[in-house]
Amino acid sequence: MALLLWALPALAAAVVLLRATLRSNLPRLLVRAIGAAALLWAVLLVVGGVRGATDPLAPWALAPTHIELPFVTIKSVADLDREVAAAQAAGKPLLLDFYADWCVSCKEMERYTFPDAQVRQVLANTVLLRADVTANDEADQALLAKFGIFGPPTIAFYGSDGIERSTLRVVGYMKAAEFAAVAARATVAP
């Protein structure tokens, strides 16, 4: 549906540009070429929208095009403590992702960083937790305060010994290759 809305301005631009060549002294070939390109783009957006695509910059791509990691959502400090203890008992490292629906950088991490093959390989044996702080309620504030952070995105790593690797925290968006390197250092056995 969103792509259909994007198609409207492209179609309007195509009509305006193609009609302008009928009664103006503008360089007709250039204006017609731009109008034809806008019309083609509008058609691609409509067809892409019908096919289920969601990205106006890639209307031909089918949605969804990314792989989601199997995060377990936690809500409180008690949930975190329980999951850290379970990961420690299993001898596994742990990743805690502070996330919110309104966080643009969180969406970028979710779309571009986490689905990367190298990142998925590094995190294959890691317990993945997500603290969804969208509501910003008391439980969310307590989790944020425990780590001394103001909001997402922040990613904390725990070793298999249950101790946070605070020097390896990731704050803000990080590209996949750089994130994979940090995650590899953070998840290595102590």
mmCIF file of C-alpha atoms in Angstrom:
data_model
loop_
_atom_site.group_PDB
_atom_site.id
_atom_site.type_symbol
_atom_site.label_atom_id
_atom_site.label_comp_id
_atom_site.label_asym_id
_atom_site.label_seq_id
_atom_site.Cartn_x
_atom_site.Cartn_y
_atom_site.Cartn_z
ATOM 1 C CA MET A 1 0.000 0.000 0.000
ATOM 2 C CA ALA A 2 2.813 2.402 0.856
ATOM 3 C CA LEU A 3 4.353 2.000 -2.584
ATOM 4 C CA LEU A 4 1.061 2.947 -4.180
ATOM 5 C CA LEU A 5 1.202 6.227 -2.278
ATOM 6 C CA TRP A 6 4.758 6.781 -3.518
ATOM 7 C CA ALA A 7 3.532 6.174 -7.077
ATOM 8 C CA LEU A 8 1.120 9.129 -6.961
ATOM 9 C CA PRO A 9 3.766 11.912 -6.933
ATOM 10 C CA ALA A 10 5.806 10.063 -9.558
ATOM 11 C CA LEU A 11 2.749 9.758 -11.779
ATOM 12 C CA ALA A 12 1.840 13.414 -11.226
ATOM 13 C CA ALA A 13 5.383 14.474 -12.146
ATOM 14 C CA ALA A 14 5.228 12.351 -15.286
ATOM 15 C CA VAL A 15 1.935 13.912 -16.384
ATOM 16 C CA VAL A 16 3.133 17.457 -15.696
ATOM 17 C CA LEU A 17 6.432 16.946 -17.508
ATOM 18 C CA LEU A 18 4.949 15.160 -20.501
ATOM 19 C CA ARG A 19 2.200 17.780 -20.899
ATOM 20 C CA ALA A 20 4.711 20.615 -20.496
ATOM 21 C CA THR A 21 6.457 19.568 -23.698
ATOM 22 C CA LEU A 22 3.270 20.227 -25.670
ATOM 23 C CA ARG A 23 3.213 23.965 -25.050
ATOM 24 C CA SER A 24 6.631 25.161 -23.926
ATOM 25 C CA ASN A 25 9.963 26.061 -25.382
ATOM 26 C CA LEU A 26 11.869 23.946 -22.872
ATOM 27 C CA PRO A 27 14.301 21.438 -24.350
ATOM 28 C CA ARG A 28 11.611 18.940 -25.319
ATOM 29 C CA LEU A 29 13.757 15.836 -25.515
ATOM 30 C CA LEU A 30 15.170 16.328 -22.000
ATOM 31 C CA VAL A 31 11.772 17.070 -20.448
ATOM 32 C CA ARG A 32 10.188 14.105 -22.237
ATOM 33 C CA ALA A 33 12.989 11.813 -21.059
ATOM 34 C CA ILE A 34 12.521 12.932 -17.450
ATOM 35 C CA GLY A 35 8.744 12.562 -17.790
ATOM 36 C CA ALA A 36 9.124 9.077 -19.265
ATOM 37 C CA ALA A 37 11.487 8.102 -16.434
ATOM 38 C CA ALA A 38 8.963 9.366 -13.858
ATOM 39 C CA LEU A 39 6.207 7.384 -15.585
ATOM 40 C CA LEU A 40 8.354 4.241 -15.612
ATOM 41 C CA TRP A 41 9.154 4.730 -11.919
ATOM 42 C CA ALA A 42 5.437 5.130 -11.120
ATOM 43 C CA VAL A 43 4.652 1.896 -12.975
ATOM 44 C CA LEU A 44 7.453 0.057 -11.119
ATOM 45 C CA LEU A 45 6.119 1.357 -7.800
ATOM 46 C CA VAL A 46 2.578 0.201 -8.580
ATOM 47 C CA VAL A 47 3.707 -3.240 -9.767
ATOM 48 C CA GLY A 48 6.084 -3.563 -6.802
ATOM 49 C CA GLY A 49 3.316 -2.589 -4.394
ATOM 50 C CA VAL A 50 0.992 -5.194 -5.869
ATOM 51 C CA ARG A 51 3.748 -7.836 -5.580
ATOM 52 C CA GLY A 52 4.233 -7.043 -1.874
ATOM 53 C CA ALA A 53 7.373 -4.902 -1.945
ATOM 54 C CA THR A 54 7.682 -2.151 0.667
ATOM 55 C CA ASP A 55 10.846 -0.216 -0.212
ATOM 56 C CA PRO A 56 10.310 2.687 -2.662
ATOM 57 C CA LEU A 57 14.006 2.581 -3.574
ATOM 58 C CA ALA A 58 13.777 -1.118 -4.442
ATOM 59 C CA PRO A 59 10.210 -1.635 -5.659
ATOM 60 C CA TRP A 60 11.075 -4.877 -7.395
ATOM 61 C CA ALA A 61 12.383 -6.572 -4.233
ATOM 62 C CA LEU A 62 9.960 -8.878 -2.493
ATOM 63 C CA ALA A 63 9.201 -8.243 1.156
ATOM 64 C CA PRO A 64 10.565 -9.184 3.591
ATOM 65 C CA THR A 65 14.120 -9.340 2.328
ATOM 66 C CA HIS A 66 15.885 -9.633 5.667
ATOM 67 C CA ILE A 67 16.412 -12.438 8.131
ATOM 68 C CA GLU A 68 15.435 -11.857 11.737
ATOM 69 C CA LEU A 69 17.540 -13.205 14.567
ATOM 70 C CA PRO A 70 15.695 -15.206 17.261
ATOM 71 C CA PHE A 71 15.659 -12.583 20.023
ATOM 72 C CA VAL A 72 13.906 -13.359 23.315
ATOM 73 C CA THR A 73 12.145 -10.252 24.626
ATOM 74 C CA ILE A 74 12.673 -9.292 28.255
ATOM 75 C CA LYS A 75 10.890 -6.610 30.231
ATOM 76 C CA SER A 76 12.558 -6.258 33.631
ATOM 77 C CA VAL A 77 15.835 -6.439 35.515
ATOM 78 C CA ALA A 78 14.593 -9.718 37.041
ATOM 79 C CA ASP A 79 14.060 -11.138 33.526
ATOM 80 C CA LEU A 80 17.590 -10.087 32.599
ATOM 81 C CA ASP A 81 19.125 -11.607 35.730
ATOM 82 C CA ARG A 82 17.282 -14.889 35.112
ATOM 83 C CA GLU A 83 18.408 -15.055 31.449
ATOM 84 C CA VAL A 84 22.031 -14.158 32.297
ATOM 85 C CA ALA A 85 22.101 -16.928 34.933
ATOM 86 C CA ALA A 86 20.635 -19.429 32.450
ATOM 87 C CA ALA A 87 23.175 -18.449 29.773
ATOM 88 C CA GLN A 88 26.009 -18.732 32.300
ATOM 89 C CA ALA A 89 24.784 -22.184 33.392
ATOM 90 C CA ALA A 90 24.724 -23.248 29.724
ATOM 91 C CA GLY A 91 28.197 -21.778 29.163
ATOM 92 C CA LYS A 92 26.935 -19.414 26.459
ATOM 93 C CA PRO A 93 27.659 -15.732 25.846
ATOM 94 C CA LEU A 94 24.715 -13.340 25.799
ATOM 95 C CA LEU A 95 23.795 -10.261 23.772
ATOM 96 C CA LEU A 96 21.294 -7.721 25.125
ATOM 97 C CA ASP A 97 19.789 -5.379 22.530
ATOM 98 C CA PHE A 98 17.994 -2.275 23.829
ATOM 99 C CA TYR A 99 15.321 -1.607 21.207
ATOM 100 C CA ALA A 100 12.325 0.673 20.627
ATOM 101 C CA ASP A 101 9.825 0.860 17.784
ATOM 102 C CA TRP A 102 10.464 4.605 17.393
ATOM 103 C CA CYS A 103 14.264 4.184 17.219
ATOM 104 C CA VAL A 104 15.521 4.706 13.648
ATOM 105 C CA SER A 105 19.000 3.335 14.388
ATOM 106 C CA CYS A 106 17.392 0.222 15.920
ATOM 107 C CA LYS A 107 15.529 -0.340 12.664
ATOM 108 C CA GLU A 108 18.783 0.075 10.718
ATOM 109 C CA MET A 109 20.517 -2.501 12.920
ATOM 110 C CA GLU A 110 17.566 -4.855 12.449
ATOM 111 C CA ARG A 111 17.520 -4.412 8.672
ATOM 112 C CA TYR A 112 21.191 -4.110 7.726
ATOM 113 C CA THR A 113 23.433 -5.382 10.538
ATOM 114 C CA PHE A 114 21.758 -8.358 12.219
ATOM 115 C CA PRO A 115 20.798 -10.209 8.984
ATOM 116 C CA ASP A 116 24.399 -10.148 7.714
ATOM 117 C CA ALA A 117 25.825 -13.663 7.272
ATOM 118 C CA GLN A 118 29.029 -12.846 9.164
ATOM 119 C CA VAL A 119 27.076 -11.372 12.098
ATOM 120 C CA ARG A 120 24.735 -14.377 12.202
ATOM 121 C CA GLN A 121 27.721 -16.729 12.181
ATOM 122 C CA VAL A 122 29.438 -14.910 15.069
ATOM 123 C CA LEU A 123 26.196 -14.891 17.097
ATOM 124 C CA ALA A 124 25.195 -18.488 16.279
ATOM 125 C CA ASN A 125 26.021 -19.774 19.784
ATOM 126 C CA THR A 126 24.933 -16.628 21.630
ATOM 127 C CA VAL A 127 21.779 -16.118 23.700
ATOM 128 C CA LEU A 128 19.995 -13.143 22.115
ATOM 129 C CA LEU A 129 17.888 -10.920 24.356
ATOM 130 C CA ARG A 130 15.939 -7.827 23.396
ATOM 131 C CA ALA A 131 14.827 -5.253 25.936
ATOM 132 C CA ASP A 132 11.948 -3.496 24.174
ATOM 133 C CA VAL A 133 11.845 -0.075 25.830
ATOM 134 C CA THR A 134 9.248 1.391 23.466
ATOM 135 C CA ALA A 135 6.760 2.045 26.282
ATOM 136 C CA ASN A 136 9.398 3.809 28.428
ATOM 137 C CA ASP A 137 7.548 2.687 31.571
ATOM 138 C CA GLU A 138 9.016 2.029 35.037
ATOM 139 C CA ALA A 139 10.388 -1.403 34.110
ATOM 140 C CA ASP A 140 12.039 0.061 31.001
ATOM 141 C CA GLN A 141 13.507 2.928 33.022
ATOM 142 C CA ALA A 142 14.897 0.467 35.592
ATOM 143 C CA LEU A 143 16.639 -1.538 32.845
ATOM 144 C CA LEU A 144 18.083 1.615 31.291
ATOM 145 C CA ALA A 145 19.235 2.859 34.708
ATOM 146 C CA LYS A 146 20.953 -0.463 35.489
ATOM 147 C CA PHE A 147 23.198 0.144 32.492
ATOM 148 C CA GLY A 148 23.424 3.924 32.884
ATOM 149 C CA ILE A 149 22.049 4.575 29.408
ATOM 150 C CA PHE A 150 19.418 7.008 28.197
ATOM 151 C CA GLY A 151 17.865 4.960 25.427
ATOM 152 C CA PRO A 152 18.330 2.699 22.453
ATOM 153 C CA PRO A 153 20.106 1.550 20.528
ATOM 154 C CA THR A 154 22.608 0.097 22.945
ATOM 155 C CA ILE A 155 23.908 -3.446 22.766
ATOM 156 C CA ALA A 156 25.544 -5.043 25.793
ATOM 157 C CA PHE A 157 27.535 -8.259 25.651
ATOM 158 C CA TYR A 158 27.968 -10.796 28.441
ATOM 159 C CA GLY A 159 30.618 -13.496 28.384
ATOM 160 C CA SER A 160 29.846 -17.123 29.141
ATOM 161 C CA ASP A 161 30.954 -16.310 32.702
ATOM 162 C CA GLY A 162 27.889 -14.049 33.135
ATOM 163 C CA ILE A 163 29.949 -10.842 33.334
ATOM 164 C CA GLU A 164 29.137 -7.888 31.084
ATOM 165 C CA ARG A 165 31.887 -6.823 28.686
ATOM 166 C CA SER A 166 31.127 -3.137 29.274
ATOM 167 C CA THR A 167 34.113 -1.922 27.245
ATOM 168 C CA LEU A 168 32.583 -3.569 24.173
ATOM 169 C CA ARG A 169 29.140 -1.961 24.368
ATOM 170 C CA VAL A 170 27.755 -0.778 21.067
ATOM 171 C CA VAL A 171 25.879 2.525 21.139
ATOM 172 C CA GLY A 172 24.112 3.662 17.979
ATOM 173 C CA TYR A 173 24.096 2.134 14.524
ATOM 174 C CA MET A 174 27.101 0.039 13.501
ATOM 175 C CA LYS A 175 27.765 -1.517 10.106
ATOM 176 C CA ALA A 176 27.774 -5.306 9.883
ATOM 177 C CA ALA A 177 31.523 -5.915 9.444
ATOM 178 C CA GLU A 178 32.454 -3.687 12.375
ATOM 179 C CA PHE A 179 29.683 -5.152 14.541
ATOM 180 C CA ALA A 180 30.771 -8.713 13.723
ATOM 181 C CA ALA A 181 34.310 -7.864 14.852
ATOM 182 C CA VAL A 182 33.069 -6.409 18.159
ATOM 183 C CA ALA A 183 30.698 -9.344 18.708
ATOM 184 C CA ALA A 184 33.491 -11.840 18.003
ATOM 185 C CA ARG A 185 35.690 -10.211 20.668
ATOM 186 C CA ALA A 186 32.788 -9.986 23.124
ATOM 187 C CA THR A 187 31.570 -13.563 22.773
ATOM 188 C CA VAL A 188 34.921 -15.334 22.993
ATOM 189 C CA ALA A 189 35.327 -17.510 26.086
ATOM 190 C CA PRO A 190 37.105 -15.734 28.987
#
